[in-house]
Amino acid sequence: MSNKKPKIIIIIGRSGCGKGTQAKLLIKEFGFEYLGSGDLLRKRGEKDDFSGEKIKKVMDSGKRIPTPIMFRIWAERIEEMKDEVNKKGLIVDGNPRSLREAELMKDAFEWYEWKDTRAIVLDISEQEAFDRLTKRRICKACGRLIPWVGNFKEMKICDECGGELITRADDNPEAIKARLAYYKKDVEPAIDYYEKQDKLIRVDGDKPIEDVYYDIKKAVE
Ligand SMILES: [Zn+2]
């Protein structure tokens, strides 16, 4: 990887599409830096001040942090990690959540002279996303998360400790429906934006994890 042209990979998809898993695999193999909005916000929410407390409250309610607040935290982190990004490239997870954020991100990347940007959409249908989010389970004993995908659907007890598998309490259908509606309304225009610039790669996220990863790798290399 050339130092002058770090790869910037923006990974987008409905809740439950498996972005986090795929991002981890890419980092393991290619050594990208990782910029995840969820992690950044959770960390900021731990700070004992006005915005810290408010971020925690808003996140716990399942609502979104407004763009100016989110973007400030995001841009500060980019500034801190820019030297590492120049060496390794970057995976962006969790942004953009709207067309406006996609435009702001473009301006930020231009500032750092990162020209090799591309967006990967992990496509899963709304129904598939809903099933994955409402049917995924967690081990009552060790906390292992069992996704609702492939062979995991057949699993009866935890394959690591033999514990009982239960549905996660926070995956309530109303909140999930709201998140999926929001994706359609706000995130899809951001996807169109990348498509128009010929920077978009669509990957079928319904396939098994390793097949999805194979397709992503082809897009990244
Ligand atoms: Zn377990």
mmCIF file with all atom_site columns, C-alpha atoms and ligand atoms in Angstrom:
data_model
loop_
_atom_site.group_PDB
_atom_site.id
_atom_site.type_symbol
_atom_site.label_atom_id
_atom_site.label_alt_id
_atom_site.label_comp_id
_atom_site.label_asym_id
_atom_site.label_entity_id
_atom_site.label_seq_id
_atom_site.pdbx_PDB_ins_code
_atom_site.Cartn_x
_atom_site.Cartn_y
_atom_site.Cartn_z
_atom_site.occupancy
_atom_site.B_iso_or_equiv
_atom_site.pdbx_formal_charge
_atom_site.auth_seq_id
_atom_site.auth_comp_id
_atom_site.auth_asym_id
_atom_site.auth_atom_id
_atom_site.pdbx_PDB_model_num
ATOM   1   C  CA . MET A 1 1   ? 0.000   0.000   0.000  1.00 0.00 ? 1   MET A CA 1
ATOM   2   C  CA . SER A 1 2   ? 1.436   3.349   -1.050 1.00 0.00 ? 2   SER A CA 1
ATOM   3   C  CA . ASN A 1 3   ? 1.789   5.969   1.661  1.00 0.00 ? 3   ASN A CA 1
ATOM   4   C  CA . LYS A 1 4   ? 0.552   8.672   -0.629 1.00 0.00 ? 4   LYS A CA 1
ATOM   5   C  CA . LYS A 1 5   ? -2.718  6.963   -1.421 1.00 0.00 ? 5   LYS A CA 1
ATOM   6   C  CA . PRO A 1 6   ? -4.170  5.373   1.673  1.00 0.00 ? 6   PRO A CA 1
ATOM   7   C  CA . LYS A 1 7   ? -7.364  3.435   1.009  1.00 0.00 ? 7   LYS A CA 1
ATOM   8   C  CA . ILE A 1 8   ? -10.406 4.796   2.768  1.00 0.00 ? 8   ILE A CA 1
ATOM   9   C  CA . ILE A 1 9   ? -13.184 2.218   2.983  1.00 0.00 ? 9   ILE A CA 1
ATOM   10  C  CA . ILE A 1 10  ? -16.610 3.386   4.103  1.00 0.00 ? 10  ILE A CA 1
ATOM   11  C  CA . ILE A 1 11  ? -18.718 0.428   5.099  1.00 0.00 ? 11  ILE A CA 1
ATOM   12  C  CA . ILE A 1 12  ? -22.498 0.897   5.067  1.00 0.00 ? 12  ILE A CA 1
ATOM   13  C  CA . GLY A 1 13  ? -25.480 -1.341  5.690  1.00 0.00 ? 13  GLY A CA 1
ATOM   14  C  CA . ARG A 1 14  ? -28.694 -1.860  7.611  1.00 0.00 ? 14  ARG A CA 1
ATOM   15  C  CA . SER A 1 15  ? -28.481 -2.813  11.271 1.00 0.00 ? 15  SER A CA 1
ATOM   16  C  CA . GLY A 1 16  ? -27.697 -6.505  11.451 1.00 0.00 ? 16  GLY A CA 1
ATOM   17  C  CA . CYS A 1 17  ? -25.936 -6.662  8.072  1.00 0.00 ? 17  CYS A CA 1
ATOM   18  C  CA . GLY A 1 18  ? -22.685 -7.851  9.636  1.00 0.00 ? 18  GLY A CA 1
ATOM   19  C  CA . LYS A 1 19  ? -20.529 -4.754  9.002  1.00 0.00 ? 19  LYS A CA 1
ATOM   20  C  CA . GLY A 1 20  ? -18.752 -5.045  12.321 1.00 0.00 ? 20  GLY A CA 1
ATOM   21  C  CA . THR A 1 21  ? -17.740 -8.641  11.626 1.00 0.00 ? 21  THR A CA 1
ATOM   22  C  CA . GLN A 1 22  ? -16.505 -7.799  8.134  1.00 0.00 ? 22  GLN A CA 1
ATOM   23  C  CA . ALA A 1 23  ? -14.607 -4.740  9.344  1.00 0.00 ? 23  ALA A CA 1
ATOM   24  C  CA . LYS A 1 24  ? -12.787 -6.910  11.902 1.00 0.00 ? 24  LYS A CA 1
ATOM   25  C  CA . LEU A 1 25  ? -11.805 -9.427  9.225  1.00 0.00 ? 25  LEU A CA 1
ATOM   26  C  CA . LEU A 1 26  ? -10.433 -6.677  6.966  1.00 0.00 ? 26  LEU A CA 1
ATOM   27  C  CA . ILE A 1 27  ? -8.440  -5.141  9.796  1.00 0.00 ? 27  ILE A CA 1
ATOM   28  C  CA . LYS A 1 28  ? -6.990  -8.519  10.726 1.00 0.00 ? 28  LYS A CA 1
ATOM   29  C  CA . GLU A 1 29  ? -5.838  -9.211  7.177  1.00 0.00 ? 29  GLU A CA 1
ATOM   30  C  CA . PHE A 1 30  ? -4.883  -5.748  5.897  1.00 0.00 ? 30  PHE A CA 1
ATOM   31  C  CA . GLY A 1 31  ? -4.129  -3.807  9.086  1.00 0.00 ? 31  GLY A CA 1
ATOM   32  C  CA . PHE A 1 32  ? -6.476  -0.888  8.447  1.00 0.00 ? 32  PHE A CA 1
ATOM   33  C  CA . GLU A 1 33  ? -7.135  1.680   11.120 1.00 0.00 ? 33  GLU A CA 1
ATOM   34  C  CA . TYR A 1 34  ? -10.734 1.562   12.366 1.00 0.00 ? 34  TYR A CA 1
ATOM   35  C  CA . LEU A 1 35  ? -13.049 4.511   12.939 1.00 0.00 ? 35  LEU A CA 1
ATOM   36  C  CA . GLY A 1 36  ? -16.368 3.385   14.396 1.00 0.00 ? 36  GLY A CA 1
ATOM   37  C  CA . SER A 1 37  ? -18.917 6.014   15.349 1.00 0.00 ? 37  SER A CA 1
ATOM   38  C  CA . GLY A 1 38  ? -20.616 3.783   17.900 1.00 0.00 ? 38  GLY A CA 1
ATOM   39  C  CA . ASP A 1 39  ? -17.340 3.264   19.784 1.00 0.00 ? 39  ASP A CA 1
ATOM   40  C  CA . LEU A 1 40  ? -16.506 6.977   19.641 1.00 0.00 ? 40  LEU A CA 1
ATOM   41  C  CA . LEU A 1 41  ? -19.898 7.973   21.011 1.00 0.00 ? 41  LEU A CA 1
ATOM   42  C  CA . ARG A 1 42  ? -19.858 5.368   23.759 1.00 0.00 ? 42  ARG A CA 1
ATOM   43  C  CA . LYS A 1 43  ? -16.439 6.620   24.832 1.00 0.00 ? 43  LYS A CA 1
ATOM   44  C  CA . ARG A 1 44  ? -17.520 10.262  24.747 1.00 0.00 ? 44  ARG A CA 1
ATOM   45  C  CA . GLY A 1 45  ? -20.659 9.312   26.696 1.00 0.00 ? 45  GLY A CA 1
ATOM   46  C  CA . GLU A 1 46  ? -18.481 8.161   29.584 1.00 0.00 ? 46  GLU A CA 1
ATOM   47  C  CA . LYS A 1 47  ? -17.174 11.678  30.171 1.00 0.00 ? 47  LYS A CA 1
ATOM   48  C  CA . ASP A 1 48  ? -18.748 13.429  33.107 1.00 0.00 ? 48  ASP A CA 1
ATOM   49  C  CA . ASP A 1 49  ? -19.924 16.670  31.503 1.00 0.00 ? 49  ASP A CA 1
ATOM   50  C  CA . PHE A 1 50  ? -23.001 18.070  29.740 1.00 0.00 ? 50  PHE A CA 1
ATOM   51  C  CA . SER A 1 51  ? -22.461 16.424  26.353 1.00 0.00 ? 51  SER A CA 1
ATOM   52  C  CA . GLY A 1 52  ? -21.201 13.198  27.920 1.00 0.00 ? 52  GLY A CA 1
ATOM   53  C  CA . GLU A 1 53  ? -24.367 12.758  29.952 1.00 0.00 ? 53  GLU A CA 1
ATOM   54  C  CA . LYS A 1 54  ? -26.593 13.782  27.094 1.00 0.00 ? 54  LYS A CA 1
ATOM   55  C  CA . ILE A 1 55  ? -24.924 11.486  24.583 1.00 0.00 ? 55  ILE A CA 1
ATOM   56  C  CA . LYS A 1 56  ? -25.402 8.572   26.947 1.00 0.00 ? 56  LYS A CA 1
ATOM   57  C  CA . LYS A 1 57  ? -29.078 9.406   27.446 1.00 0.00 ? 57  LYS A CA 1
ATOM   58  C  CA . VAL A 1 58  ? -29.784 9.835   23.735 1.00 0.00 ? 58  VAL A CA 1
ATOM   59  C  CA . MET A 1 59  ? -27.959 6.620   22.839 1.00 0.00 ? 59  MET A CA 1
ATOM   60  C  CA . ASP A 1 60  ? -29.752 4.617   25.528 1.00 0.00 ? 60  ASP A CA 1
ATOM   61  C  CA . SER A 1 61  ? -33.071 5.776   24.085 1.00 0.00 ? 61  SER A CA 1
ATOM   62  C  CA . GLY A 1 62  ? -32.045 4.463   20.660 1.00 0.00 ? 62  GLY A CA 1
ATOM   63  C  CA . LYS A 1 63  ? -32.132 7.930   19.081 1.00 0.00 ? 63  LYS A CA 1
ATOM   64  C  CA . ARG A 1 64  ? -29.456 9.531   16.918 1.00 0.00 ? 64  ARG A CA 1
ATOM   65  C  CA . ILE A 1 65  ? -26.829 12.021  17.970 1.00 0.00 ? 65  ILE A CA 1
ATOM   66  C  CA . PRO A 1 66  ? -27.290 15.136  15.779 1.00 0.00 ? 66  PRO A CA 1
ATOM   67  C  CA . THR A 1 67  ? -24.801 15.603  12.952 1.00 0.00 ? 67  THR A CA 1
ATOM   68  C  CA . PRO A 1 68  ? -22.880 18.649  14.316 1.00 0.00 ? 68  PRO A CA 1
ATOM   69  C  CA . ILE A 1 69  ? -22.176 16.890  17.624 1.00 0.00 ? 69  ILE A CA 1
ATOM   70  C  CA . MET A 1 70  ? -21.365 13.554  15.995 1.00 0.00 ? 70  MET A CA 1
ATOM   71  C  CA . PHE A 1 71  ? -19.204 15.117  13.332 1.00 0.00 ? 71  PHE A CA 1
ATOM   72  C  CA . ARG A 1 72  ? -17.113 17.127  15.740 1.00 0.00 ? 72  ARG A CA 1
ATOM   73  C  CA . ILE A 1 73  ? -16.162 14.002  17.687 1.00 0.00 ? 73  ILE A CA 1
ATOM   74  C  CA . TRP A 1 74  ? -15.561 12.137  14.440 1.00 0.00 ? 74  TRP A CA 1
ATOM   75  C  CA . ALA A 1 75  ? -13.352 14.855  12.924 1.00 0.00 ? 75  ALA A CA 1
ATOM   76  C  CA . GLU A 1 76  ? -11.283 15.206  16.101 1.00 0.00 ? 76  GLU A CA 1
ATOM   77  C  CA . ARG A 1 77  ? -10.562 11.494  16.042 1.00 0.00 ? 77  ARG A CA 1
ATOM   78  C  CA . ILE A 1 78  ? -9.560  11.648  12.360 1.00 0.00 ? 78  ILE A CA 1
ATOM   79  C  CA . GLU A 1 79  ? -7.098  14.409  13.167 1.00 0.00 ? 79  GLU A CA 1
ATOM   80  C  CA . GLU A 1 80  ? -5.548  12.280  15.928 1.00 0.00 ? 80  GLU A CA 1
ATOM   81  C  CA . MET A 1 81  ? -5.213  9.197   13.738 1.00 0.00 ? 81  MET A CA 1
ATOM   82  C  CA . LYS A 1 82  ? -4.205  10.811  10.424 1.00 0.00 ? 82  LYS A CA 1
ATOM   83  C  CA . ASP A 1 83  ? -0.550  9.672   10.502 1.00 0.00 ? 83  ASP A CA 1
ATOM   84  C  CA . GLU A 1 84  ? -1.565  6.063   11.123 1.00 0.00 ? 84  GLU A CA 1
ATOM   85  C  CA . VAL A 1 85  ? -4.227  6.301   8.408  1.00 0.00 ? 85  VAL A CA 1
ATOM   86  C  CA . ASN A 1 86  ? -1.592  7.517   5.953  1.00 0.00 ? 86  ASN A CA 1
ATOM   87  C  CA . LYS A 1 87  ? 0.381   4.351   6.669  1.00 0.00 ? 87  LYS A CA 1
ATOM   88  C  CA . LYS A 1 88  ? -2.405  1.796   6.904  1.00 0.00 ? 88  LYS A CA 1
ATOM   89  C  CA . GLY A 1 89  ? -5.631  3.064   5.345  1.00 0.00 ? 89  GLY A CA 1
ATOM   90  C  CA . LEU A 1 90  ? -8.934  3.349   7.148  1.00 0.00 ? 90  LEU A CA 1
ATOM   91  C  CA . ILE A 1 91  ? -12.258 1.633   7.631  1.00 0.00 ? 91  ILE A CA 1
ATOM   92  C  CA . VAL A 1 92  ? -15.120 3.944   8.504  1.00 0.00 ? 92  VAL A CA 1
ATOM   93  C  CA . ASP A 1 93  ? -18.091 2.296   10.197 1.00 0.00 ? 93  ASP A CA 1
ATOM   94  C  CA . GLY A 1 94  ? -21.262 4.053   11.351 1.00 0.00 ? 94  GLY A CA 1
ATOM   95  C  CA . ASN A 1 95  ? -21.079 7.160   9.162  1.00 0.00 ? 95  ASN A CA 1
ATOM   96  C  CA . PRO A 1 96  ? -22.481 8.599   6.965  1.00 0.00 ? 96  PRO A CA 1
ATOM   97  C  CA . ARG A 1 97  ? -26.021 8.380   8.272  1.00 0.00 ? 97  ARG A CA 1
ATOM   98  C  CA . SER A 1 98  ? -27.274 10.931  5.754  1.00 0.00 ? 98  SER A CA 1
ATOM   99  C  CA . LEU A 1 99  ? -26.389 12.739  2.542  1.00 0.00 ? 99  LEU A CA 1
ATOM   100 C  CA . ARG A 1 100 ? -25.279 15.736  4.573  1.00 0.00 ? 100 ARG A CA 1
ATOM   101 C  CA . GLU A 1 101 ? -22.810 13.576  6.501  1.00 0.00 ? 101 GLU A CA 1
ATOM   102 C  CA . ALA A 1 102 ? -21.503 12.032  3.288  1.00 0.00 ? 102 ALA A CA 1
ATOM   103 C  CA . GLU A 1 103 ? -20.739 15.531  1.989  1.00 0.00 ? 103 GLU A CA 1
ATOM   104 C  CA . LEU A 1 104 ? -19.038 16.553  5.233  1.00 0.00 ? 104 LEU A CA 1
ATOM   105 C  CA . MET A 1 105 ? -16.935 13.402  5.162  1.00 0.00 ? 105 MET A CA 1
ATOM   106 C  CA . LYS A 1 106 ? -15.878 14.111  1.599  1.00 0.00 ? 106 LYS A CA 1
ATOM   107 C  CA . ASP A 1 107 ? -14.669 17.574  2.629  1.00 0.00 ? 107 ASP A CA 1
ATOM   108 C  CA . ALA A 1 108 ? -12.739 16.109  5.550  1.00 0.00 ? 108 ALA A CA 1
ATOM   109 C  CA . PHE A 1 109 ? -11.087 13.443  3.392  1.00 0.00 ? 109 PHE A CA 1
ATOM   110 C  CA . GLU A 1 110 ? -10.106 16.075  0.830  1.00 0.00 ? 110 GLU A CA 1
ATOM   111 C  CA . TRP A 1 111 ? -8.499  18.096  3.587  1.00 0.00 ? 111 TRP A CA 1
ATOM   112 C  CA . TYR A 1 112 ? -6.201  15.182  4.429  1.00 0.00 ? 112 TYR A CA 1
ATOM   113 C  CA . GLU A 1 113 ? -5.624  14.545  0.700  1.00 0.00 ? 113 GLU A CA 1
ATOM   114 C  CA . TRP A 1 114 ? -7.142  11.090  0.840  1.00 0.00 ? 114 TRP A CA 1
ATOM   115 C  CA . LYS A 1 115 ? -8.347  10.490  -2.659 1.00 0.00 ? 115 LYS A CA 1
ATOM   116 C  CA . ASP A 1 116 ? -8.773  6.720   -2.771 1.00 0.00 ? 116 ASP A CA 1
ATOM   117 C  CA . THR A 1 117 ? -12.161 6.529   -1.057 1.00 0.00 ? 117 THR A CA 1
ATOM   118 C  CA . ARG A 1 118 ? -14.822 3.951   -1.757 1.00 0.00 ? 118 ARG A CA 1
ATOM   119 C  CA . ALA A 1 119 ? -18.051 2.893   -0.138 1.00 0.00 ? 119 ALA A CA 1
ATOM   120 C  CA . ILE A 1 120 ? -19.107 -0.693  0.315  1.00 0.00 ? 120 ILE A CA 1
ATOM   121 C  CA . VAL A 1 121 ? -22.764 -1.427  0.926  1.00 0.00 ? 121 VAL A CA 1
ATOM   122 C  CA . LEU A 1 122 ? -23.534 -4.727  2.589  1.00 0.00 ? 122 LEU A CA 1
ATOM   123 C  CA . ASP A 1 123 ? -26.962 -5.330  1.143  1.00 0.00 ? 123 ASP A CA 1
ATOM   124 C  CA . ILE A 1 124 ? -29.497 -7.283  3.113  1.00 0.00 ? 124 ILE A CA 1
ATOM   125 C  CA . SER A 1 125 ? -33.262 -6.953  2.712  1.00 0.00 ? 125 SER A CA 1
ATOM   126 C  CA . GLU A 1 126 ? -35.371 -5.184  5.294  1.00 0.00 ? 126 GLU A CA 1
ATOM   127 C  CA . GLN A 1 127 ? -36.964 -8.509  6.237  1.00 0.00 ? 127 GLN A CA 1
ATOM   128 C  CA . GLU A 1 128 ? -33.582 -10.202 6.667  1.00 0.00 ? 128 GLU A CA 1
ATOM   129 C  CA . ALA A 1 129 ? -32.349 -7.306  8.817  1.00 0.00 ? 129 ALA A CA 1
ATOM   130 C  CA . PHE A 1 130 ? -35.484 -7.502  10.949 1.00 0.00 ? 130 PHE A CA 1
ATOM   131 C  CA . ASP A 1 131 ? -35.084 -11.248 11.465 1.00 0.00 ? 131 ASP A CA 1
ATOM   132 C  CA . ARG A 1 132 ? -31.400 -10.964 12.337 1.00 0.00 ? 132 ARG A CA 1
ATOM   133 C  CA . LEU A 1 133 ? -32.093 -8.269  14.902 1.00 0.00 ? 133 LEU A CA 1
ATOM   134 C  CA . THR A 1 134 ? -35.131 -9.839  16.530 1.00 0.00 ? 134 THR A CA 1
ATOM   135 C  CA . LYS A 1 135 ? -33.974 -13.441 16.448 1.00 0.00 ? 135 LYS A CA 1
ATOM   136 C  CA . ARG A 1 136 ? -30.321 -13.158 17.395 1.00 0.00 ? 136 ARG A CA 1
ATOM   137 C  CA . ARG A 1 137 ? -29.574 -14.684 20.763 1.00 0.00 ? 137 ARG A CA 1
ATOM   138 C  CA . ILE A 1 138 ? -27.162 -14.350 23.601 1.00 0.00 ? 138 ILE A CA 1
ATOM   139 C  CA . CYS A 1 139 ? -25.732 -16.989 25.933 1.00 0.00 ? 139 CYS A CA 1
ATOM   140 C  CA . LYS A 1 140 ? -27.188 -16.465 29.387 1.00 0.00 ? 140 LYS A CA 1
ATOM   141 C  CA . ALA A 1 141 ? -24.030 -17.844 30.992 1.00 0.00 ? 141 ALA A CA 1
ATOM   142 C  CA . CYS A 1 142 ? -21.062 -16.367 29.082 1.00 0.00 ? 142 CYS A CA 1
ATOM   143 C  CA . GLY A 1 143 ? -22.646 -13.541 27.068 1.00 0.00 ? 143 GLY A CA 1
ATOM   144 C  CA . ARG A 1 144 ? -21.625 -14.902 23.671 1.00 0.00 ? 144 ARG A CA 1
ATOM   145 C  CA . LEU A 1 145 ? -23.725 -13.302 20.931 1.00 0.00 ? 145 LEU A CA 1
ATOM   146 C  CA . ILE A 1 146 ? -25.211 -15.785 18.475 1.00 0.00 ? 146 ILE A CA 1
ATOM   147 C  CA . PRO A 1 147 ? -26.187 -14.077 15.216 1.00 0.00 ? 147 PRO A CA 1
ATOM   148 C  CA . TRP A 1 148 ? -29.318 -15.151 13.315 1.00 0.00 ? 148 TRP A CA 1
ATOM   149 C  CA . VAL A 1 149 ? -27.424 -16.279 10.234 1.00 0.00 ? 149 VAL A CA 1
ATOM   150 C  CA . GLY A 1 150 ? -26.466 -19.564 8.553  1.00 0.00 ? 150 GLY A CA 1
ATOM   151 C  CA . ASN A 1 151 ? -25.759 -22.525 10.846 1.00 0.00 ? 151 ASN A CA 1
ATOM   152 C  CA . PHE A 1 152 ? -26.129 -20.414 13.979 1.00 0.00 ? 152 PHE A CA 1
ATOM   153 C  CA . LYS A 1 153 ? -29.902 -20.606 13.493 1.00 0.00 ? 153 LYS A CA 1
ATOM   154 C  CA . GLU A 1 154 ? -29.769 -24.322 14.347 1.00 0.00 ? 154 GLU A CA 1
ATOM   155 C  CA . MET A 1 155 ? -27.736 -23.843 17.529 1.00 0.00 ? 155 MET A CA 1
ATOM   156 C  CA . LYS A 1 156 ? -29.591 -25.029 20.634 1.00 0.00 ? 156 LYS A CA 1
ATOM   157 C  CA . ILE A 1 157 ? -27.076 -24.300 23.388 1.00 0.00 ? 157 ILE A CA 1
ATOM   158 C  CA . CYS A 1 158 ? -23.926 -22.156 23.559 1.00 0.00 ? 158 CYS A CA 1
ATOM   159 C  CA . ASP A 1 159 ? -21.120 -23.843 21.619 1.00 0.00 ? 159 ASP A CA 1
ATOM   160 C  CA . GLU A 1 160 ? -18.517 -22.430 23.983 1.00 0.00 ? 160 GLU A CA 1
ATOM   161 C  CA . CYS A 1 161 ? -19.921 -23.099 27.431 1.00 0.00 ? 161 CYS A CA 1
ATOM   162 C  CA . GLY A 1 162 ? -23.132 -25.070 26.933 1.00 0.00 ? 162 GLY A CA 1
ATOM   163 C  CA . GLY A 1 163 ? -25.201 -22.243 28.436 1.00 0.00 ? 163 GLY A CA 1
ATOM   164 C  CA . GLU A 1 164 ? -28.829 -21.435 27.656 1.00 0.00 ? 164 GLU A CA 1
ATOM   165 C  CA . LEU A 1 165 ? -29.512 -19.116 24.673 1.00 0.00 ? 165 LEU A CA 1
ATOM   166 C  CA . ILE A 1 166 ? -31.974 -16.271 25.149 1.00 0.00 ? 166 ILE A CA 1
ATOM   167 C  CA . THR A 1 167 ? -33.213 -13.393 22.977 1.00 0.00 ? 167 THR A CA 1
ATOM   168 C  CA . ARG A 1 168 ? -31.667 -10.028 23.791 1.00 0.00 ? 168 ARG A CA 1
ATOM   169 C  CA . ALA A 1 169 ? -34.012 -7.752  25.694 1.00 0.00 ? 169 ALA A CA 1
ATOM   170 C  CA . ASP A 1 170 ? -32.929 -4.581  23.890 1.00 0.00 ? 170 ASP A CA 1
ATOM   171 C  CA . ASP A 1 171 ? -33.853 -5.901  20.460 1.00 0.00 ? 171 ASP A CA 1
ATOM   172 C  CA . ASN A 1 172 ? -37.455 -4.736  20.647 1.00 0.00 ? 172 ASN A CA 1
ATOM   173 C  CA . PRO A 1 173 ? -39.381 -4.712  17.349 1.00 0.00 ? 173 PRO A CA 1
ATOM   174 C  CA . GLU A 1 174 ? -40.549 -1.079  17.525 1.00 0.00 ? 174 GLU A CA 1
ATOM   175 C  CA . ALA A 1 175 ? -37.061 0.359   17.948 1.00 0.00 ? 175 ALA A CA 1
ATOM   176 C  CA . ILE A 1 176 ? -35.772 -1.896  15.168 1.00 0.00 ? 176 ILE A CA 1
ATOM   177 C  CA . LYS A 1 177 ? -38.549 -0.812  12.801 1.00 0.00 ? 177 LYS A CA 1
ATOM   178 C  CA . ALA A 1 178 ? -37.634 2.815   13.499 1.00 0.00 ? 178 ALA A CA 1
ATOM   179 C  CA . ARG A 1 179 ? -33.968 2.136   12.707 1.00 0.00 ? 179 ARG A CA 1
ATOM   180 C  CA . LEU A 1 180 ? -34.827 0.402   9.453  1.00 0.00 ? 180 LEU A CA 1
ATOM   181 C  CA . ALA A 1 181 ? -37.193 3.209   8.394  1.00 0.00 ? 181 ALA A CA 1
ATOM   182 C  CA . TYR A 1 182 ? -34.443 5.685   9.086  1.00 0.00 ? 182 TYR A CA 1
ATOM   183 C  CA . TYR A 1 183 ? -32.043 3.768   6.884  1.00 0.00 ? 183 TYR A CA 1
ATOM   184 C  CA . LYS A 1 184 ? -34.433 4.038   3.958  1.00 0.00 ? 184 LYS A CA 1
ATOM   185 C  CA . LYS A 1 185 ? -35.122 7.724   4.464  1.00 0.00 ? 185 LYS A CA 1
ATOM   186 C  CA . ASP A 1 186 ? -31.655 9.056   5.347  1.00 0.00 ? 186 ASP A CA 1
ATOM   187 C  CA . VAL A 1 187 ? -28.929 6.537   4.591  1.00 0.00 ? 187 VAL A CA 1
ATOM   188 C  CA . GLU A 1 188 ? -30.047 5.520   1.110  1.00 0.00 ? 188 GLU A CA 1
ATOM   189 C  CA . PRO A 1 189 ? -29.561 9.073   -0.281 1.00 0.00 ? 189 PRO A CA 1
ATOM   190 C  CA . ALA A 1 190 ? -25.967 8.885   0.971  1.00 0.00 ? 190 ALA A CA 1
ATOM   191 C  CA . ILE A 1 191 ? -25.547 5.581   -0.873 1.00 0.00 ? 191 ILE A CA 1
ATOM   192 C  CA . ASP A 1 192 ? -26.912 7.165   -4.070 1.00 0.00 ? 192 ASP A CA 1
ATOM   193 C  CA . TYR A 1 193 ? -24.362 9.921   -3.614 1.00 0.00 ? 193 TYR A CA 1
ATOM   194 C  CA . TYR A 1 194 ? -21.476 7.428   -3.742 1.00 0.00 ? 194 TYR A CA 1
ATOM   195 C  CA . GLU A 1 195 ? -23.087 5.607   -6.632 1.00 0.00 ? 195 GLU A CA 1
ATOM   196 C  CA . LYS A 1 196 ? -23.224 8.803   -8.699 1.00 0.00 ? 196 LYS A CA 1
ATOM   197 C  CA . GLN A 1 197 ? -19.500 9.331   -8.089 1.00 0.00 ? 197 GLN A CA 1
ATOM   198 C  CA . ASP A 1 198 ? -18.792 5.767   -9.123 1.00 0.00 ? 198 ASP A CA 1
ATOM   199 C  CA . LYS A 1 199 ? -17.370 4.971   -5.707 1.00 0.00 ? 199 LYS A CA 1
ATOM   200 C  CA . LEU A 1 200 ? -19.925 2.415   -4.635 1.00 0.00 ? 200 LEU A CA 1
ATOM   201 C  CA . ILE A 1 201 ? -19.525 -1.337  -4.422 1.00 0.00 ? 201 ILE A CA 1
ATOM   202 C  CA . ARG A 1 202 ? -22.574 -3.408  -3.548 1.00 0.00 ? 202 ARG A CA 1
ATOM   203 C  CA . VAL A 1 203 ? -22.026 -6.719  -1.826 1.00 0.00 ? 203 VAL A CA 1
ATOM   204 C  CA . ASP A 1 204 ? -24.765 -9.283  -1.206 1.00 0.00 ? 204 ASP A CA 1
ATOM   205 C  CA . GLY A 1 205 ? -24.874 -9.542  2.588  1.00 0.00 ? 205 GLY A CA 1
ATOM   206 C  CA . ASP A 1 206 ? -27.306 -12.482 2.612  1.00 0.00 ? 206 ASP A CA 1
ATOM   207 C  CA . LYS A 1 207 ? -24.491 -14.891 1.834  1.00 0.00 ? 207 LYS A CA 1
ATOM   208 C  CA . PRO A 1 208 ? -22.439 -16.723 4.496  1.00 0.00 ? 208 PRO A CA 1
ATOM   209 C  CA . ILE A 1 209 ? -19.844 -14.610 6.337  1.00 0.00 ? 209 ILE A CA 1
ATOM   210 C  CA . GLU A 1 210 ? -16.850 -16.053 4.453  1.00 0.00 ? 210 GLU A CA 1
ATOM   211 C  CA . ASP A 1 211 ? -18.481 -15.505 1.017  1.00 0.00 ? 211 ASP A CA 1
ATOM   212 C  CA . VAL A 1 212 ? -19.359 -11.929 1.915  1.00 0.00 ? 212 VAL A CA 1
ATOM   213 C  CA . TYR A 1 213 ? -15.783 -11.394 2.999  1.00 0.00 ? 213 TYR A CA 1
ATOM   214 C  CA . TYR A 1 214 ? -14.484 -12.807 -0.273 1.00 0.00 ? 214 TYR A CA 1
ATOM   215 C  CA . ASP A 1 215 ? -16.612 -10.317 -2.229 1.00 0.00 ? 215 ASP A CA 1
ATOM   216 C  CA . ILE A 1 216 ? -15.499 -7.427  -0.020 1.00 0.00 ? 216 ILE A CA 1
ATOM   217 C  CA . LYS A 1 217 ? -11.860 -8.369  -0.431 1.00 0.00 ? 217 LYS A CA 1
ATOM   218 C  CA . LYS A 1 218 ? -12.206 -8.304  -4.200 1.00 0.00 ? 218 LYS A CA 1
ATOM   219 C  CA . ALA A 1 219 ? -13.636 -4.807  -3.883 1.00 0.00 ? 219 ALA A CA 1
ATOM   220 C  CA . VAL A 1 220 ? -10.877 -3.627  -1.558 1.00 0.00 ? 220 VAL A CA 1
ATOM   221 C  CA . GLU A 1 221 ? -7.813  -4.995  -3.342 1.00 0.00 ? 221 GLU A CA 1
HETATM 222 ZN ZN . ZN  B 2 .   ? -21.895 -19.504 26.642 1.00 0.00 ? 1   ZN  B ZN 1
#
